[in-house]
Amino acid sequence: SGDKLHAILKESEESSLNPNGTVRNQSIKGELILRNASKKHRAWDIEIQLKNTDSTDFGEAIIPIRELDATEEKIIKYSAQGPRMIVMTESIDTDSERNEESSLSLVYLDNPQDILISIELENISSVPLNDVKVTRTMPESFAHAEDAEYVIEDEMLVWNIGRLNPGEKRPLSLSVSANISSVDKISAGISTATYSADATISRSKFEKVTSSGRQFSYVNAKEQDRPGVWDCKCVFENKSSFVVALSGATVRLIGRDEPILDVSDIRQDIPPEGRWDSMIKRVESEEQPSFTQEVRYSILPRISVESKGKVSLKEQKLTILDAIVNKRYDKSRIKSYVSSDVEAVITIENTGSAIMNVVRILDDIPGIFNPPSHGQISIEIEGLELKPEQYQVEIINGIQIEEKLVSPDSNGHGLRATIGTSAPLGLRPGKTMIIRYPLHAPDPSPQNKLLSAPVKAYFSSERFGPVAERMVKKPPQIRVVHRRRNISTGKEVFPGGGLGKYEIMLMFDNNSDSALEDLALHDVVPGTFSIENSSVRSSLSGEREASTTKESAREGTHVTWAIGRIEKDERIEVVYVIQGDPESEYKMSDVQDFHGATFGDEVDEDPNLPEWVEESISTKSISANNDVILYPESEEFEEGPTEEPVEETKEEETTEEPVEETKEEETTEEPVEKAVEKNKVEGSDDNKDSIQECPTCGSENPIGSSQCILCGFSFVK
């Protein structure tokens, strides 16, 4: 036994990897340690030769050190980058039942959701890895069952793997259930692997370590009995506490080129205070010979290499799918048998933390409306309208969602739109997508009462990830209001208190379903009479003010009393007195004709603003459905054909007997304005001469009519 010169290569790795195993950052720190184990002797002329140092920052592969005192230790620090001993990958799949690409999104639900975590280790070095251990932190929202493969230490899961041979792979799996309490991203935990190895990570190795100490060599020459003949040998003495490795010796006689002794492969360790004698060589010389010797030796080194490593995976974030779906119509009431236009607006706000890359809309269009064409539908995000190739739209017959508040006119239609077909939609958290389209109700029947138009949205973040389902909480409602005008008009002439004086009363009684705007009463005063005074009285408010206009005409003076708004069940009476020439011949029948009343639109007492159905009235919303596949098989945009041709269905609907009966009822209850419009349409160039225009309201009436069918004006013959 004896002391040795200790030479150690020690490396330590701390690396961060991406979940797929690629390096994010790597730090390999190394130390070349030389330690003199002798307590009393120095070592000098130390030279260290290394190999495979390309990945290190060693300037030279040969490192000289002048000397080391007894027990002295010298440390040379270095670093390396590139080589690896172990690769770790991790896959988190939030929808593993599909057996497709893994996904990192979850749906915001009350129920726990299963997650599969798969970890794999691979030894990519040429030496075994020892003490391999995998630890994983777990978020509080993850619940996991006990498993024989791992233990729990300090609230971490620990897999004690031990030895991992070169090229060996070790898969680990973990099933957890996640409880989602908010839409914030969930930190899924950090997986870390540690290991040790009897080799360097950088692949650096010792090639040779040489040094010298207190060693002594000489040549012993002993003359034989016969003078001039010498027995010579080389002697090596180790005067230190080190063990010395002797490798070769060469002895030359001064004056000669050829050595008398040349040993190159001794391979002998000389212990402390030990010696080595070479074989005896005979030399003939009359004089005492002189020699030169070279003994090749080195203090025996104790060489070791070791490394340890810690590899951590970048923590993955699980995103949460959630959205608020709203829908509104720009009005809540339309009139029966009156063509109406309504604008529908659907908004989908991303309230989760996951990017929504594909969205599918199922929207109900009530049976009173004609569906929009594809070109009338617009979709925008943050003010930018999507291109047509970014979505697919199809219109099918029959509503898809609502079951209670439906129209008796027809089965309605369903609008299906898949948005994000040619490329990911990229609707980021906090952003809103808006879908707009017009609706036209050509002839809503009064049998429609309260109608609901719910919409449902499916959306996901990844191609094979979970699908969230959200239904509008309060769908828009639309009412068909059956309001008709019911009016009474009249005129009466009474003799006045003197000759040529008459009192005339005009009456307008509003028995309609609502108030009327812009009421005006008209009359014609014969040219020989003048109006002395007039008054306007309401059955609801008493005396009313009204402006009076007069206009001269051939038949007399046209007088108009502009009353304004007349309430429902209100009666207006205009009483005025005329005075004429008492000696002129005048018949009361000359002023008996009523010259009509005009009025405007019906008054809507409440503003016609959007309204929504209460949740308890309409179809209940569904929270989620993960069985829907959103992504189309083909990424090329094609407007899908309707499941049932809309035109054919409309023809079938018009042949149904109840619809025909409804149409007959509609014609019998047709409003006056619509009758006038029909007369206009049906009138051709051939019968233009058979109509006359009312001078008061401008409507067209058949020749021979005594009164205007719109305002009641009496035509003067």
XYZ file of C-alpha atoms in Angstrom:
717
model
C 0.000 0.000 0.000
C 1.009 3.573 -0.415
C -0.211 6.991 -1.345
C -1.504 7.876 -4.781
C -2.178 11.016 -6.744
C -5.966 11.321 -7.017
C -7.329 12.616 -10.343
C -11.096 13.102 -10.541
C -13.443 14.356 -13.260
C -16.745 15.348 -11.682
C -19.681 16.834 -13.600
C -23.140 18.023 -12.654
C -25.999 18.756 -15.036
C -29.053 20.922 -14.500
C -31.221 21.129 -17.567
C -34.692 22.253 -18.480
C -36.462 20.384 -21.251
C -39.551 20.993 -23.272
C -42.287 18.392 -22.809
C -41.194 16.737 -26.077
C -37.693 16.230 -24.685
C -35.840 18.973 -26.552
C -33.492 21.164 -24.558
C -34.661 24.569 -23.402
C -31.484 25.343 -21.497
C -28.635 23.194 -20.252
C -25.922 23.776 -17.687
C -23.070 21.280 -17.254
C -20.522 22.288 -14.666
C -17.379 20.237 -14.226
C -14.376 20.026 -11.941
C -10.967 18.499 -12.588
C -9.714 17.669 -9.094
C -6.095 16.748 -8.287
C -5.368 15.703 -4.730
C -2.017 14.761 -3.197
C -2.836 11.926 -0.826
C 0.614 11.928 0.760
C 0.938 13.589 4.131
C 4.699 14.200 3.859
C 5.876 14.287 0.268
C 5.301 16.598 -2.638
C 4.493 15.657 -6.217
C 5.755 17.656 -9.171
C 5.912 17.776 -12.937
C 2.290 16.744 -13.076
C 0.769 16.411 -16.549
C -2.838 15.475 -17.288
C -3.919 14.369 -20.728
C -7.671 14.309 -21.517
C -9.640 13.155 -24.536
C -13.160 13.841 -25.890
C -13.083 17.428 -24.665
C -14.798 18.998 -27.705
C -17.954 19.898 -25.769
C -15.984 21.485 -22.908
C -14.237 24.811 -22.564
C -10.833 23.207 -21.874
C -8.391 25.165 -24.001
C -5.932 22.298 -24.367
C -6.280 18.584 -23.828
C -2.920 18.551 -21.962
C -2.953 20.311 -18.607
C 0.388 20.804 -16.782
C 0.622 21.437 -13.051
C 3.987 22.310 -11.587
C 3.646 20.706 -8.170
C 1.340 19.757 -5.341
C 2.397 19.946 -1.724
C 1.562 17.187 0.684
C -2.234 16.867 1.099
C -2.761 19.759 -1.317
C -5.789 19.716 -3.615
C -6.155 21.655 -6.812
C -9.498 22.163 -8.557
C -9.843 23.297 -12.146
C -13.404 24.273 -13.021
C -14.835 23.946 -16.498
C -18.174 23.841 -18.257
C -19.681 21.870 -21.083
C -22.746 21.963 -23.275
C -24.433 19.645 -25.723
C -24.071 16.006 -24.688
C -26.857 14.414 -22.681
C -27.231 11.275 -20.643
C -30.992 11.041 -20.313
C -34.055 12.224 -22.218
C -37.390 12.720 -20.500
C -40.678 13.440 -22.245
C -44.134 14.100 -20.880
C -47.521 14.019 -22.521
C -50.686 15.299 -20.864
C -53.940 14.311 -22.519
C -57.232 15.754 -21.346
C -59.249 13.577 -23.731
C -57.371 10.285 -23.900
C -60.433 8.234 -24.854
C -60.142 9.405 -28.455
C -56.699 7.790 -28.859
C -55.538 10.726 -30.925
C -53.100 13.575 -30.463
C -52.934 14.737 -26.872
C -54.746 17.886 -25.810
C -54.179 20.407 -23.042
C -57.611 21.979 -22.692
C -60.433 21.277 -20.270
C -64.072 22.298 -20.198
C -65.304 24.506 -17.390
C -67.636 22.042 -15.679
C -68.671 21.099 -12.176
C -67.849 17.432 -12.737
C -64.251 16.136 -12.401
C -62.477 15.469 -15.693
C -60.005 12.645 -16.273
C -56.448 13.420 -17.353
C -53.754 10.971 -18.443
C -50.127 11.941 -17.774
C -47.514 9.845 -19.615
C -43.793 10.183 -18.821
C -40.956 8.370 -20.604
C -37.266 8.156 -19.692
C -34.550 7.029 -22.101
C -30.857 6.451 -21.401
C -29.075 7.787 -24.484
C -25.565 7.350 -23.062
C -23.211 4.382 -23.399
C -23.045 3.670 -19.667
C -25.658 2.604 -17.135
C -27.398 5.326 -15.171
C -27.754 4.739 -11.471
C -30.055 6.051 -8.762
C -32.608 7.172 -11.344
C -35.575 8.817 -9.676
C -38.543 10.769 -11.022
C -40.477 13.234 -8.902
C -43.567 15.196 -9.824
C -45.365 18.030 -8.127
C -49.154 17.991 -8.299
C -51.587 20.930 -8.285
C -54.245 20.995 -5.612
C -56.988 20.553 -8.194
C -55.610 17.137 -9.235
C -56.830 14.059 -7.412
C -54.911 10.806 -7.879
C -55.293 7.306 -6.531
C -52.554 5.434 -4.718
C -50.409 3.294 -6.981
C -47.713 0.704 -6.368
C -45.477 2.343 -8.972
C -44.883 5.492 -6.969
C -44.726 6.728 -3.398
C -45.686 10.089 -1.961
C -42.937 12.078 -0.286
C -43.303 15.699 0.807
C -46.525 16.021 -1.207
C -44.733 14.857 -4.352
C -45.078 11.664 -6.344
C -41.808 9.711 -6.470
C -40.860 6.875 -8.823
C -37.681 5.094 -7.626
C -36.427 3.521 -10.835
C -32.836 2.700 -9.870
C -30.692 1.462 -12.765
C -31.356 2.377 -16.372
C -29.190 0.535 -18.886
C -27.839 2.103 -22.089
C -30.627 2.525 -24.641
C -33.295 1.465 -22.168
C -36.648 3.272 -22.070
C -38.910 3.404 -19.052
C -42.539 4.556 -19.473
C -44.516 5.911 -16.515
C -48.210 6.734 -16.483
C -50.464 8.553 -14.080
C -54.235 9.004 -14.174
C -55.711 11.950 -12.314
C -59.041 13.731 -12.177
C -59.172 17.507 -12.277
C -61.703 19.625 -10.428
C -62.169 22.928 -12.224
C -63.028 25.832 -9.947
C -62.252 28.735 -12.282
C -61.344 29.506 -15.867
C -57.769 30.391 -14.946
C -55.012 28.315 -16.476
C -53.980 25.341 -14.364
C -50.294 24.696 -13.746
C -50.100 20.950 -14.314
C -47.048 20.270 -12.143
C -43.322 19.791 -12.773
C -41.679 16.452 -13.547
C -38.016 16.064 -12.588
C -35.572 13.202 -13.115
C -32.299 12.767 -11.211
C -29.507 10.290 -11.934
C -25.857 9.473 -11.354
C -23.282 7.766 -13.566
C -19.681 6.555 -13.500
C -18.880 8.619 -16.549
C -18.901 12.249 -17.509
C -21.844 13.883 -19.208
C -19.491 15.694 -21.591
C -17.928 12.326 -22.558
C -14.483 13.632 -21.437
C -12.011 10.994 -20.183
C -8.510 10.742 -18.702
C -5.983 9.507 -21.213
C -2.840 9.789 -19.050
C -1.832 11.281 -15.698
C 1.910 11.465 -14.986
C 3.898 12.988 -12.117
C 7.214 12.729 -10.291
C 8.324 12.609 -6.673
C 11.216 11.518 -4.433
C 12.536 8.696 -6.600
C 16.206 7.848 -7.273
C 17.944 5.739 -9.920
C 21.556 4.688 -10.503
C 23.761 2.016 -12.201
C 25.677 -0.498 -10.139
C 28.914 -1.758 -11.824
C 30.722 -4.707 -10.188
C 34.021 -5.969 -11.620
C 34.304 -9.730 -11.930
C 37.270 -11.791 -10.907
C 38.744 -11.266 -14.330
C 39.840 -7.646 -14.600
C 38.118 -5.459 -17.214
C 34.841 -7.380 -17.049
C 31.960 -5.625 -15.264
C 28.496 -6.836 -14.169
C 26.183 -3.814 -14.511
C 22.564 -3.292 -13.454
C 20.147 -0.358 -13.112
C 18.645 0.278 -9.680
C 15.491 2.345 -8.994
C 14.654 3.340 -5.422
C 11.340 4.878 -4.312
C 12.145 7.299 -1.501
C 8.548 8.633 -1.157
C 5.299 7.494 0.407
C 3.745 7.167 -3.040
C 3.305 4.029 -5.012
C 5.278 4.489 -8.202
C 4.484 2.845 -11.504
C 7.689 1.891 -13.316
C 7.318 1.650 -17.064
C 10.824 1.531 -18.591
C 14.577 2.044 -18.211
C 17.463 2.738 -20.603
C 21.187 2.582 -19.684
C 24.008 3.768 -21.964
C 27.771 3.498 -21.600
C 29.331 6.870 -22.129
C 30.993 6.947 -25.479
C 28.685 4.386 -27.046
C 25.466 5.019 -28.971
C 23.818 1.697 -28.400
C 22.290 1.196 -24.932
C 23.531 -1.695 -22.893
C 20.036 -1.963 -21.301
C 16.722 -0.968 -22.795
C 13.569 -2.139 -21.054
C 10.307 -0.557 -22.287
C 7.498 -2.611 -20.770
C 8.213 -3.093 -17.125
C 4.714 -2.478 -15.705
C 5.749 -2.792 -12.122
C 4.480 -0.835 -9.147
C 7.148 0.141 -6.650
C 5.841 0.579 -3.102
C 7.116 3.252 -0.731
C 10.777 2.663 0.230
C 10.881 -0.088 -2.358
C 13.412 -0.655 -5.124
C 13.751 -2.268 -8.495
C 16.862 -3.952 -9.886
C 17.236 -4.596 -13.555
C 18.823 -7.659 -15.082
C 22.657 -7.757 -15.070
C 24.453 -6.736 -18.220
C 28.158 -7.629 -18.786
C 30.381 -4.784 -19.959
C 34.098 -5.105 -20.848
C 36.140 -2.048 -20.073
C 39.762 -1.654 -18.930
C 38.760 1.362 -16.942
C 35.839 1.819 -14.627
C 32.827 2.412 -16.923
C 30.627 5.520 -16.750
C 26.920 5.314 -17.487
C 23.866 7.461 -18.201
C 20.451 6.096 -17.287
C 16.850 7.063 -17.935
C 14.149 5.488 -15.813
C 10.557 6.115 -16.883
C 8.093 6.166 -14.021
C 5.177 8.077 -12.551
C 3.411 8.329 -9.246
C 0.558 5.881 -9.536
C -2.672 7.905 -10.045
C -6.070 6.962 -8.744
C -8.450 8.014 -11.518
C -12.207 8.333 -11.172
C -15.011 9.964 -13.154
C -18.493 10.623 -11.896
C -21.516 12.708 -12.754
C -24.950 13.479 -11.518
C -27.807 15.208 -13.215
C -31.146 16.832 -12.664
C -33.470 17.225 -15.629
C -36.762 19.092 -15.255
C -39.559 19.472 -17.756
C -41.140 22.805 -18.471
C -44.415 22.951 -16.597
C -47.372 22.641 -18.903
C -50.446 24.800 -18.555
C -53.948 23.440 -18.947
C -56.344 25.928 -20.458
C -60.058 26.100 -19.720
C -62.790 26.298 -22.347
C -65.699 28.569 -21.511
C -67.851 31.068 -23.349
C -70.948 33.204 -23.006
C -73.401 32.878 -25.873
C -75.893 35.682 -26.420
C -78.460 36.265 -29.108
C -80.850 39.107 -29.751
C -83.359 40.342 -32.250
C -83.501 44.078 -32.857
C -87.211 44.083 -31.959
C -89.568 41.962 -29.926
C -92.900 42.476 -31.725
C -94.118 42.282 -35.286
C -97.634 42.686 -36.641
C -99.675 39.837 -37.959
C -100.174 39.639 -41.721
C -97.679 42.480 -42.158
C -94.323 41.866 -43.790
C -91.543 42.585 -41.283
C -87.752 42.527 -41.211
C -85.750 41.573 -38.134
C -81.990 41.529 -37.600
C -80.486 38.646 -35.622
C -77.173 39.060 -33.807
C -75.314 36.205 -32.089
C -72.286 36.976 -29.915
C -69.855 34.409 -28.554
C -67.477 35.801 -25.962
C -64.469 33.701 -25.018
C -64.581 33.850 -21.219
C -62.146 30.981 -20.690
C -58.357 30.815 -20.827
C -58.125 28.589 -23.917
C -58.001 29.891 -27.463
C -61.110 28.865 -29.383
C -59.974 27.543 -32.758
C -63.167 26.019 -34.084
C -66.777 26.901 -33.265
C -69.983 25.284 -34.401
C -73.305 27.089 -34.133
C -76.760 25.489 -34.040
C -79.317 28.254 -34.336
C -83.110 28.121 -34.447
C -84.997 30.287 -36.942
C -88.716 30.373 -35.988
C -91.297 29.349 -38.562
C -92.554 32.881 -39.212
C -89.267 33.780 -40.918
C -87.673 32.993 -44.225
C -84.077 31.830 -43.659
C -81.202 34.072 -44.753
C -79.075 33.257 -47.758
C -75.424 32.371 -47.293
C -74.361 35.729 -48.644
C -76.435 37.588 -46.054
C -74.585 36.041 -43.117
C -71.587 37.971 -41.809
C -69.131 36.893 -39.113
C -66.600 39.220 -37.544
C -64.006 39.260 -34.784
C -62.852 42.568 -33.349
C -64.310 44.467 -36.285
C -62.647 42.301 -38.941
C -65.011 40.267 -41.084
C -64.052 36.665 -41.739
C -63.544 35.469 -45.277
C -66.128 33.012 -46.647
C -63.578 30.202 -46.834
C -63.122 30.420 -43.068
C -66.553 29.002 -42.314
C -69.222 26.668 -43.616
C -72.932 27.400 -43.419
C -75.914 25.192 -44.081
C -79.624 25.823 -43.679
C -81.818 22.857 -42.849
C -85.548 22.518 -42.489
C -86.930 22.404 -38.989
C -85.741 24.047 -35.813
C -83.199 22.023 -33.833
C -83.475 23.151 -30.214
C -86.720 24.809 -29.123
C -89.567 22.478 -28.210
C -92.186 24.667 -26.548
C -92.403 28.170 -27.967
C -92.700 27.259 -31.639
C -94.580 28.711 -34.585
C -97.687 27.040 -36.031
C -96.965 28.607 -39.428
C -94.129 26.211 -40.344
C -91.419 24.028 -38.860
C -88.893 26.822 -39.189
C -85.254 26.295 -40.081
C -81.958 25.501 -38.468
C -78.813 27.442 -39.217
C -75.623 25.458 -38.816
C -72.295 27.218 -39.084
C -68.833 25.733 -38.570
C -66.309 28.537 -38.115
C -62.589 27.883 -38.384
C -62.561 25.363 -41.230
C -59.685 26.490 -43.448
C -57.435 27.618 -40.572
C -57.649 27.884 -36.769
C -60.071 30.597 -35.738
C -57.808 32.023 -33.030
C -60.532 33.572 -30.850
C -58.437 34.552 -27.841
C -59.672 34.889 -24.260
C -61.643 38.078 -23.759
C -62.428 38.462 -27.468
C -65.887 38.233 -29.017
C -67.163 36.838 -32.292
C -70.306 38.383 -33.776
C -72.626 36.679 -36.265
C -75.246 38.798 -38.031
C -77.970 37.938 -40.492
C -81.346 39.402 -41.539
C -84.688 37.652 -41.203
C -87.834 38.357 -43.164
C -91.314 37.475 -41.920
C -93.477 37.652 -45.067
C -96.897 36.960 -43.579
C -96.956 36.038 -39.871
C -100.299 34.725 -38.715
C -101.987 35.836 -35.485
C -101.884 32.228 -34.263
C -98.254 32.895 -33.346
C -97.991 34.021 -29.778
C -94.626 34.005 -27.998
C -91.781 32.460 -30.023
C -88.303 31.581 -28.790
C -85.140 31.338 -30.908
C -82.375 29.646 -28.887
C -78.850 29.045 -30.150
C -76.251 26.518 -29.076
C -72.483 26.667 -29.564
C -69.873 23.910 -29.574
C -66.226 24.927 -29.460
C -62.784 23.485 -28.886
C -59.174 24.564 -28.808
C -57.396 21.546 -30.294
C -58.253 19.279 -33.160
C -58.701 16.239 -30.932
C -59.341 18.057 -27.675
C -62.499 18.142 -25.576
C -65.508 20.002 -26.930
C -67.416 22.474 -24.788
C -71.094 23.107 -25.306
C -72.863 26.265 -24.276
C -76.447 27.293 -24.896
C -77.722 30.817 -24.764
C -79.182 31.314 -21.292
C -81.887 33.715 -22.412
C -82.915 33.239 -26.037
C -84.534 36.158 -27.837
C -88.292 36.220 -28.046
C -90.554 37.536 -30.757
C -94.294 38.138 -30.498
C -96.782 38.400 -33.315
C -99.184 41.186 -32.352
C -102.647 41.142 -33.915
C -103.775 44.761 -33.915
C -106.508 46.136 -36.171
C -107.991 49.576 -36.635
C -111.633 50.020 -35.718
C -112.968 53.523 -36.252
C -116.322 55.266 -36.448
C -116.846 58.563 -38.275
C -119.874 60.738 -38.697
C -121.241 64.184 -39.449
C -124.448 65.887 -38.474
C -125.878 69.343 -39.363
C -128.200 71.191 -36.990
C -130.114 74.424 -37.652
C -128.620 77.389 -35.842
C -130.278 80.087 -33.780
C -130.967 82.371 -36.729
C -131.530 82.445 -40.426
C -128.620 81.169 -42.469
C -126.832 79.803 -39.385
C -126.009 76.117 -38.981
C -124.150 74.064 -36.378
C -122.122 71.161 -37.727
C -120.592 68.304 -35.692
C -117.843 65.973 -36.961
C -117.175 62.826 -34.963
C -114.276 60.311 -34.904
C -114.373 57.363 -32.486
C -111.220 55.213 -32.114
C -112.183 51.665 -31.140
C -108.890 50.231 -32.411
C -106.459 48.081 -30.430
C -104.150 51.032 -29.969
C -103.880 54.767 -30.257
C -103.535 56.403 -33.676
C -101.167 59.138 -34.708
C -101.820 62.285 -36.773
C -105.612 62.336 -36.769
C -107.093 65.048 -38.981
C -110.793 65.710 -39.712
C -111.792 67.277 -43.024
C -114.881 69.112 -44.210
C -116.001 71.406 -47.041
C -117.890 74.619 -46.294
C -120.038 75.847 -49.231
C -118.730 78.985 -50.847
C -121.639 81.149 -49.665
C -120.919 80.335 -45.989
C -118.254 81.340 -43.535
C -117.115 79.712 -40.297
C -117.911 81.781 -37.247
C -116.365 79.554 -34.536
C -115.297 75.956 -33.876
C -114.313 73.767 -30.918
C -112.692 70.368 -30.451
C -113.661 68.134 -27.562
C -112.269 64.788 -26.386
C -114.167 62.148 -24.483
C -111.062 61.619 -22.342
C -109.552 65.055 -21.843
C -112.355 67.501 -22.597
C -111.514 70.558 -24.647
C -108.545 70.055 -26.972
C -106.552 72.452 -29.005
C -106.257 71.798 -32.712
C -104.828 73.809 -35.553
C -107.175 74.676 -38.395
C -106.239 75.175 -42.022
C -108.478 76.494 -44.795
C -108.053 76.196 -48.537
C -110.369 77.632 -51.194
C -111.641 75.357 -53.916
C -114.317 75.357 -56.617
C -116.825 73.567 -54.433
C -116.144 75.677 -51.345
C -113.611 76.021 -48.568
C -111.684 72.901 -47.546
C -111.215 72.989 -43.771
C -108.896 70.634 -41.864
C -108.695 70.212 -38.091
C -105.299 68.678 -37.163
C -106.112 66.788 -33.970
C -102.893 64.770 -33.565
C -102.829 61.629 -31.460
C -106.083 59.962 -30.508
C -105.985 57.381 -27.770
C -107.587 53.985 -27.758
C -111.361 54.240 -26.986
C -111.198 58.030 -27.353
C -113.937 59.998 -29.154
C -113.247 63.341 -30.799
C -116.014 65.775 -31.681
C -115.469 68.910 -33.737
C -118.338 71.394 -33.540
C -118.335 74.508 -35.694
C -120.908 77.115 -36.748
C -121.298 78.460 -40.272
C -123.214 81.590 -41.310
C -124.605 82.146 -44.787
C -126.902 84.590 -46.633
C -130.327 84.199 -45.009
C -132.111 85.075 -48.257
C -130.223 82.554 -50.373
C -131.734 79.228 -51.020
C -129.839 76.532 -49.092
C -130.609 72.973 -48.238
C -129.140 71.221 -45.194
C -128.384 68.235 -47.371
C -125.820 70.379 -49.201
C -123.512 70.221 -46.182
C -124.497 66.789 -44.915
C -121.786 64.864 -46.758
C -118.819 63.809 -44.573
C -115.507 64.614 -46.197
C -113.396 62.161 -44.257
C -110.693 61.743 -41.678
C -107.047 60.837 -42.048
C -104.719 59.292 -39.502
C -101.249 57.784 -39.294
C -99.721 54.638 -37.846
C -100.917 52.793 -34.840
C -99.119 53.838 -31.694
C -96.935 51.269 -29.959
C -97.240 52.191 -26.322
C -94.070 50.353 -25.315
C -90.802 50.790 -27.225
C -90.259 47.858 -29.563
C -86.960 46.819 -28.000
C -85.280 43.414 -27.820
C -86.707 41.030 -25.243
C -85.596 37.640 -24.018
C -87.353 34.522 -22.806
C -86.908 33.595 -19.175
C -84.808 30.478 -18.650
C -87.663 28.601 -16.988
C -89.979 29.098 -19.969
C -87.846 28.071 -22.911
C -85.906 24.892 -23.564
C -83.338 24.209 -20.854
C -79.690 24.775 -21.693
C -77.134 21.980 -21.715
C -73.780 22.562 -20.064
C -71.433 20.460 -22.161
C -71.086 17.653 -24.657
C -67.711 16.150 -25.452
C -68.952 13.691 -28.071
C -69.224 16.260 -30.858
C -66.567 16.317 -33.587
C -66.176 19.881 -34.785
C -63.396 19.695 -37.342
C -64.582 18.789 -40.849
C -62.904 15.913 -42.613
C -61.956 18.162 -45.501
C -60.312 21.485 -44.889
C -61.568 22.873 -48.189
C -64.480 25.231 -47.821
C -67.696 23.931 -49.290
C -71.117 25.164 -48.405
C -72.820 21.977 -47.380
C -76.115 21.143 -49.078
C -79.236 21.372 -47.007
C -80.445 18.107 -45.595
C -83.872 18.736 -47.064
C -84.346 21.210 -49.915
C -86.048 24.255 -48.479
C -88.011 24.860 -51.649
C -89.574 21.401 -51.599
C -90.601 21.752 -47.996
C -92.239 25.092 -48.692
C -94.279 23.562 -51.476
C -95.401 20.782 -49.188
C -96.374 23.296 -46.547
C -98.508 25.305 -48.952
C -100.454 22.177 -49.892
C -101.481 21.455 -46.329
C -105.142 22.177 -45.664
C -104.664 24.146 -42.432
C -102.369 26.553 -44.231
C -104.939 27.094 -46.974
C -107.594 27.838 -44.383
C -105.291 30.322 -42.747
C -104.703 32.054 -46.051
C -108.448 32.374 -46.555
C -108.814 33.888 -43.129
C -106.034 36.292 -43.924
C -107.818 37.581 -46.990
C -111.020 38.166 -45.067
C -109.227 40.139 -42.361
C -106.955 42.002 -44.700
C -106.212 45.534 -43.514
C -107.381 48.489 -45.533
C -103.850 49.523 -46.479
C -103.130 46.053 -47.856
C -106.320 46.124 -49.892
C -105.234 49.408 -51.412
C -101.826 47.965 -52.198
C -103.465 44.972 -53.850
C -105.586 47.263 -55.933
C -102.436 49.048 -57.014
C -100.713 45.814 -57.978
C -103.680 44.275 -59.697
C -104.454 47.455 -61.599
C -102.823 47.377 -65.029
C -102.325 49.946 -67.740
C -105.681 48.907 -69.170
C -107.689 50.018 -66.145
C -105.821 53.221 -65.222
C -108.747 55.201 -66.575
C -111.144 53.387 -64.245
C -109.631 54.735 -61.011
C -109.791 58.091 -59.300
C -107.368 59.582 -56.774
C -108.561 60.835 -53.404
C -107.678 64.553 -53.069
C -107.251 64.143 -49.310
C -105.071 61.058 -48.812
C -103.942 60.359 -52.390
C -105.186 56.768 -52.482
C -106.636 55.289 -55.670
C -110.322 54.367 -55.723
C -112.568 52.869 -58.415
C -114.556 55.318 -60.518
C -118.048 55.691 -59.081
C -117.059 55.275 -55.418
C -118.948 57.659 -53.139
C -116.309 57.548 -50.394
C -112.551 56.972 -50.203
C -111.924 53.438 -48.987
C -108.988 54.698 -46.897
C -109.992 58.025 -45.337
C -113.758 58.223 -45.969
C -113.546 61.345 -48.127
C -116.752 61.941 -50.122
C -116.085 62.403 -53.797
C -117.897 65.498 -55.187
C -119.743 64.668 -58.349
